[in-house]
Short mmCIF file of C-alpha atoms in Angstrom, two decimals:
data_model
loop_
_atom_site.label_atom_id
_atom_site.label_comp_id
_atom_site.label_asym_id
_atom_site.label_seq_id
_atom_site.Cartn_x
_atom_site.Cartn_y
_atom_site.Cartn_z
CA UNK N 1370 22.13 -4.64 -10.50
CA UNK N 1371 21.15 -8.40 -8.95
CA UNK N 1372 18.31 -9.46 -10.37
CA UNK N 1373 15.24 -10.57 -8.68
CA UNK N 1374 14.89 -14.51 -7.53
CA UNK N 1375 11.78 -16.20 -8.60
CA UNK N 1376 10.35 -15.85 -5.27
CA UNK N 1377 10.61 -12.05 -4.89
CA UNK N 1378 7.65 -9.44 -5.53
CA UNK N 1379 9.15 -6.60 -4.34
CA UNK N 1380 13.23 -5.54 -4.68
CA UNK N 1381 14.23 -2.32 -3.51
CA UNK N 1382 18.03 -2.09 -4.89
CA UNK N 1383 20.58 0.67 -3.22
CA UNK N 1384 18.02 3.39 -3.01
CA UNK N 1385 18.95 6.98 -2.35
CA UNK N 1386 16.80 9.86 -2.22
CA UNK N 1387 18.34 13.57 -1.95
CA UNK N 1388 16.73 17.07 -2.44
CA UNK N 1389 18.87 20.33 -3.20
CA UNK N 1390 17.33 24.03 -2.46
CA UNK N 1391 18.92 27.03 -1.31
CA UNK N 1392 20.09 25.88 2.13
CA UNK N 1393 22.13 22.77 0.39
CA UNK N 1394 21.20 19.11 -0.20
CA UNK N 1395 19.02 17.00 2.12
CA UNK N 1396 19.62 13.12 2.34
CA UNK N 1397 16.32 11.55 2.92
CA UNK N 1398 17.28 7.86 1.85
CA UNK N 1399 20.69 6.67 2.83
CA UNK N 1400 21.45 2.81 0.84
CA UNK N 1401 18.51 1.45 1.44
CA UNK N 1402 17.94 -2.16 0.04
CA UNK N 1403 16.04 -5.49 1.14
CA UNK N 1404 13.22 -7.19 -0.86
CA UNK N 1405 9.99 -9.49 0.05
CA UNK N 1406 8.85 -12.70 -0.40
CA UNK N 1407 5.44 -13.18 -2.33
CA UNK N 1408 3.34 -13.20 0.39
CA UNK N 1409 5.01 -11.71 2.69
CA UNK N 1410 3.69 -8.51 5.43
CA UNK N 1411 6.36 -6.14 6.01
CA UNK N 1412 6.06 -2.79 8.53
CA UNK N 1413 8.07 -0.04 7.57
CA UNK N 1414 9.01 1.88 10.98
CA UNK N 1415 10.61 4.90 12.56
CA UNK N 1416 10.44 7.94 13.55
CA UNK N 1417 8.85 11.01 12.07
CA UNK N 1418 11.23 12.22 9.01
CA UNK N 1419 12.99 9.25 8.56
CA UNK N 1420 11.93 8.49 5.24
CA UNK N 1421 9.45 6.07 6.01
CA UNK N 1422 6.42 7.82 3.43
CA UNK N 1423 9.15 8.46 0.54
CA UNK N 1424 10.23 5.39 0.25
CA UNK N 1425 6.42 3.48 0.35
CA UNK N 1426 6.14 6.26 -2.60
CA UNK N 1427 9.72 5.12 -4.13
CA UNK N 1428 7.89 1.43 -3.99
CA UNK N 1429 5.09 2.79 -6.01
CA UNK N 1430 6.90 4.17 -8.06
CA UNK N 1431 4.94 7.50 -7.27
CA UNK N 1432 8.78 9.20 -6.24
CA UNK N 1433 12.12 8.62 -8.08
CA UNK N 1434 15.39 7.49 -6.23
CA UNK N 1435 18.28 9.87 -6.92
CA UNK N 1436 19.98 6.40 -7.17
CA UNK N 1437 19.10 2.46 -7.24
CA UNK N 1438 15.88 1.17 -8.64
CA UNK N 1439 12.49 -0.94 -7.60
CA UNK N 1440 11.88 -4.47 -8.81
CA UNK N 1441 8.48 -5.33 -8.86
CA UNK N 1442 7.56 -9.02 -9.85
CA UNK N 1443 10.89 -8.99 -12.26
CA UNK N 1444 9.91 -5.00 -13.72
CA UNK N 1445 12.04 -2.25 -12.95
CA UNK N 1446 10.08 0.33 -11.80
CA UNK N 1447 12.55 3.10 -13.30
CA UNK N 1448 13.13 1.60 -17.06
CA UNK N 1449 9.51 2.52 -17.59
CA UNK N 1450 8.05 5.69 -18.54
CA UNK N 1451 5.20 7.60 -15.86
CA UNK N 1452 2.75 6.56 -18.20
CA UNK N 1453 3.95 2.62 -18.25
CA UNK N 1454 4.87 2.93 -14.27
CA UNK N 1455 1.04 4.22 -14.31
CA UNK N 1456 0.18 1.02 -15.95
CA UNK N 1457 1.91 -0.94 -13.91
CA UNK N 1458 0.32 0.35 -10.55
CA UNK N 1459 -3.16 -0.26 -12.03
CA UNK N 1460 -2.36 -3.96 -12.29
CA UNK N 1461 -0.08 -4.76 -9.42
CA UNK N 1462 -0.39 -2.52 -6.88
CA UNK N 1463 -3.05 -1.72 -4.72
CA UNK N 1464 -2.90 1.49 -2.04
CA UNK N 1465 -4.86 2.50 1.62
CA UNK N 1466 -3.76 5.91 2.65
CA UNK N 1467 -4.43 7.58 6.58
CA UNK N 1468 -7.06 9.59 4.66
CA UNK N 1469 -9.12 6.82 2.92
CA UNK N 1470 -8.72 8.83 -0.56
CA UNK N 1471 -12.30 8.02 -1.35
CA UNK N 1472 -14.34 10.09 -4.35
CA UNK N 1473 -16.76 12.09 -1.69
CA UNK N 1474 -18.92 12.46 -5.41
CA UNK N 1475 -19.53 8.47 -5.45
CA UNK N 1476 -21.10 6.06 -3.43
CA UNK N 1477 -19.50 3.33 -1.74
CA UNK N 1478 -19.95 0.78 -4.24
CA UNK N 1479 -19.07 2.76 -6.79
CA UNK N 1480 -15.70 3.87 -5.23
CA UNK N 1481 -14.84 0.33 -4.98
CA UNK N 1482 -16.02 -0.22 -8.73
CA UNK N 1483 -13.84 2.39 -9.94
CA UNK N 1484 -10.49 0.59 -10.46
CA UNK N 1485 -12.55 -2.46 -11.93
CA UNK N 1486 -14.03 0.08 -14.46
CA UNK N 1487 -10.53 1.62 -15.47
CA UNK N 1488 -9.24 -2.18 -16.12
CA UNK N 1489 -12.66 -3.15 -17.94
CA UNK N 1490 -13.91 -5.52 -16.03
CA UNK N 1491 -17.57 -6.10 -17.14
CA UNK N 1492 -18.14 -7.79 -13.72
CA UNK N 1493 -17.21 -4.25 -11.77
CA UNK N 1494 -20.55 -4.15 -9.99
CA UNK N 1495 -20.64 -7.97 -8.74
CA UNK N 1496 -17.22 -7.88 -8.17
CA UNK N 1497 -17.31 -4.60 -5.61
CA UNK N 1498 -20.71 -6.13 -4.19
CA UNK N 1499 -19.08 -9.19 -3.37
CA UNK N 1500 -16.03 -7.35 -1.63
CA UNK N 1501 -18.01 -4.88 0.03
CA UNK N 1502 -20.18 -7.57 1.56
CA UNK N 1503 -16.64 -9.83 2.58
CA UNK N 1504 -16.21 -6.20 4.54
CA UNK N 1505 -18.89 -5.74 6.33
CA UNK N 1506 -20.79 -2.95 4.17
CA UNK N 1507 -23.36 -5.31 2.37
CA UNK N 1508 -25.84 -3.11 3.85
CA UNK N 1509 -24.09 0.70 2.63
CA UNK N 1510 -23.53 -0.06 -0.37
CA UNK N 1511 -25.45 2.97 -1.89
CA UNK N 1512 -23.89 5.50 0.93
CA UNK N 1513 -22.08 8.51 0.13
CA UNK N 1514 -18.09 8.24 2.33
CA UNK N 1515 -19.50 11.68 4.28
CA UNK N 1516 -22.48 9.64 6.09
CA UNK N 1517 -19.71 6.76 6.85
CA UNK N 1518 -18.44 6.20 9.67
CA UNK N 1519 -13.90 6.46 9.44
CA UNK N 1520 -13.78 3.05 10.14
CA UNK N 1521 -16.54 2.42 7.46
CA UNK N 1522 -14.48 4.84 4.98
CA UNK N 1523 -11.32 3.03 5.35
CA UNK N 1524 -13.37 -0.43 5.28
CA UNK N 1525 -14.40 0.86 1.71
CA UNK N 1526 -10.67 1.79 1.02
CA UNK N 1527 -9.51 -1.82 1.67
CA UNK N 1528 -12.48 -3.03 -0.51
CA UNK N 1529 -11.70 -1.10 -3.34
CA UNK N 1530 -7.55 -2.10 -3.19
CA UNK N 1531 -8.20 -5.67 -2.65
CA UNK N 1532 -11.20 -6.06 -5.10
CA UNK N 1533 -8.33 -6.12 -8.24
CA UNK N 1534 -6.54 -8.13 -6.17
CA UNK N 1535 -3.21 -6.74 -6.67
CA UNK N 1536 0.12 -8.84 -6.07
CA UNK N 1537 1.39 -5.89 -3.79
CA UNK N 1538 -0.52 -3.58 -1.13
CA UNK N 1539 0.86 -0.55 0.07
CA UNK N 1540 -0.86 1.15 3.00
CA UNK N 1541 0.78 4.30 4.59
CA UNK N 1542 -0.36 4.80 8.09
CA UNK N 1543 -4.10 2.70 7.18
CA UNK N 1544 -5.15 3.62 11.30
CA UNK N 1545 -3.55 6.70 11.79
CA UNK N 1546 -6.88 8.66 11.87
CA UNK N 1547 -8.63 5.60 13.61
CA UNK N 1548 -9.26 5.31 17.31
CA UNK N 1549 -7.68 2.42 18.74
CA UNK N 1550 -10.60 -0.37 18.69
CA UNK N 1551 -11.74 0.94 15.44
CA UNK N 1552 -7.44 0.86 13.66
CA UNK N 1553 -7.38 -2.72 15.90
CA UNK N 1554 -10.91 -3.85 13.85
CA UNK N 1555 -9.78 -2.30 10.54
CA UNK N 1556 -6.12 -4.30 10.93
CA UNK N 1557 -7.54 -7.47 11.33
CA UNK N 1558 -9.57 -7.12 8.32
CA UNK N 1559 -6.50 -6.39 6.39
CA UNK N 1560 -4.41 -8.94 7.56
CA UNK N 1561 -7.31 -11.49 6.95
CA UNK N 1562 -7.81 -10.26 3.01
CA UNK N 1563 -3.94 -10.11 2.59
CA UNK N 1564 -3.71 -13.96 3.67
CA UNK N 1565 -6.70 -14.82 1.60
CA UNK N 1566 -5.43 -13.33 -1.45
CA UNK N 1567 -1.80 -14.24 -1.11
CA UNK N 1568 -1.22 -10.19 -1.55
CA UNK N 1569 2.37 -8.78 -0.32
CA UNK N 1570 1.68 -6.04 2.21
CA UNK N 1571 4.04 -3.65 3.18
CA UNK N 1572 2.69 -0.55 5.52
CA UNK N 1573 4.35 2.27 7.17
CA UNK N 1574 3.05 2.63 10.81
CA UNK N 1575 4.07 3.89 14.16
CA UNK N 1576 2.25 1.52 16.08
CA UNK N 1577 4.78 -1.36 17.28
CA UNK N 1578 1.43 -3.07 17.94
CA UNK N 1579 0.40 -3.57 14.22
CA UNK N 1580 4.14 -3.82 13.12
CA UNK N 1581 4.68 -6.68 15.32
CA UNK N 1582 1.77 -8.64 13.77
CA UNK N 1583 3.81 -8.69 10.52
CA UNK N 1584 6.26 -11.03 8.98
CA UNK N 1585 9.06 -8.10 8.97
CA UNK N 1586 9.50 -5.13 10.37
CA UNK N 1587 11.60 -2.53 8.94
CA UNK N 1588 13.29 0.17 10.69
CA UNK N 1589 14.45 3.09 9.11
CA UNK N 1590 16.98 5.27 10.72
CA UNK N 1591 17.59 9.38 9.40
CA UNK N 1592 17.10 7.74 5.81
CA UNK N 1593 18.88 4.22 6.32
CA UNK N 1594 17.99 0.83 6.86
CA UNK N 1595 18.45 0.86 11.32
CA UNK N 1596 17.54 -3.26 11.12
CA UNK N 1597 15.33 -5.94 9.36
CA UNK N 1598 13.57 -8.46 12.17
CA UNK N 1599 11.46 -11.34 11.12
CA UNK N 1600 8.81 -12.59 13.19
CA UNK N 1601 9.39 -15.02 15.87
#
């Protein structure tokens, strides 16, 4: 298996994904390999079913290929254990999901404190203040995600990914349940803290819109790679 160059954060090596029930065996990734630069924004594309979702997952490590493997910074994702890959996720890898994924029992700030808490970080509550404020929500910090507004909820989602500042963000459809101004809003914000922070982004998304803004865009075709464009 090649190795990853000094340069790469993420490797995804001859990945295939099949499922087997009753009615046979279903092929959801076909082959598919590319990596990414440090630093790099990547939008995974294509249409519904493709395979788009399992293979963010695959990246995660959150899914297991039938065959090939992950890379991430120089680690193989599938020589580890779930409790290691576990590990691993809590230090690299930072996630924003359609449906925000927020803990409806915990206020803002102390959603976005949570992974700093898990890691130890005896500066959690600065920390998540500061990041909440760089967000916009210096002024909710004590609100519960049901009187936020969805763009406020997913502003708190990108807080609390970005506040460990993880060397890879995954984000799997981060507008889907947006309205367009409000996605457009939440987008820039994401694309701003992912520059700051030097962070490797790579979202799934059908809006050509938001994958043209990135560095690469990804198609994937009934389970295969369809074609790999760089920006202009």
């Amino acid at each position: 298996m090649p190795s990853s160059s000094a340069n790469e954060i993420i490797a995804v090596r001859h990945v295939f994904k099949s499922v087997t029930d009753a009615t046979g065996t279903l092929d959801i990734l076909r082959d598919v390999d590319f990596s990414l630069p440090c630093g790099q924004s990547a939008a995974i594309v294509g249409a519904s079913g493709s395979g788009k979702s399992t293979l963010l997952s695959i990246i995660a490590g959150l899914d297991t290929p039938t065959r090939g493997t992950v890379v991430i910074d120089g680690i193989d994702l599938f020589q580890l254990d779930e409790d290691q890959r576990a590990a691993l996720r809590a230090e690299k890898i930072g996630f924003v999901f359609q449906s925000f994924q927020l803990l409806g029992n915990l206020t803002a700030l102390e959603n976005v404190m949570l992974p700093l808490e898990l890691a130890g970080r005896r500066d959690a509550r600065a920390a998540a203040t500061r990041m909440l404020e760089r967000v916009g929500l210096g002024a909710r910090l004590r609100h519960y995600p049901k009187v936020l507004s969805g763009g406020e909820q997913q502003r708190v989602a990108l807080a609390r990914a970005f506040v460990v500042q993880p060397a890879v963000l995954l984000a799997d459809e981060p507008t889907g349940s947006l309205d367009f101004a409000t996605g457009a809003k939440v987008m820039e914000l994401m694309f701003d803290l992912n520059r700051e922070q030097g962070t490797t982004l790579v979202l799934v998304t059908h809006d050509q819109g938001i994958a043209r803004s990135c560095d690469r865009r990804i198609t994937i075709e009934a389970g295969a790679i369809g074609g790999i464009e760089s920006a202009a």
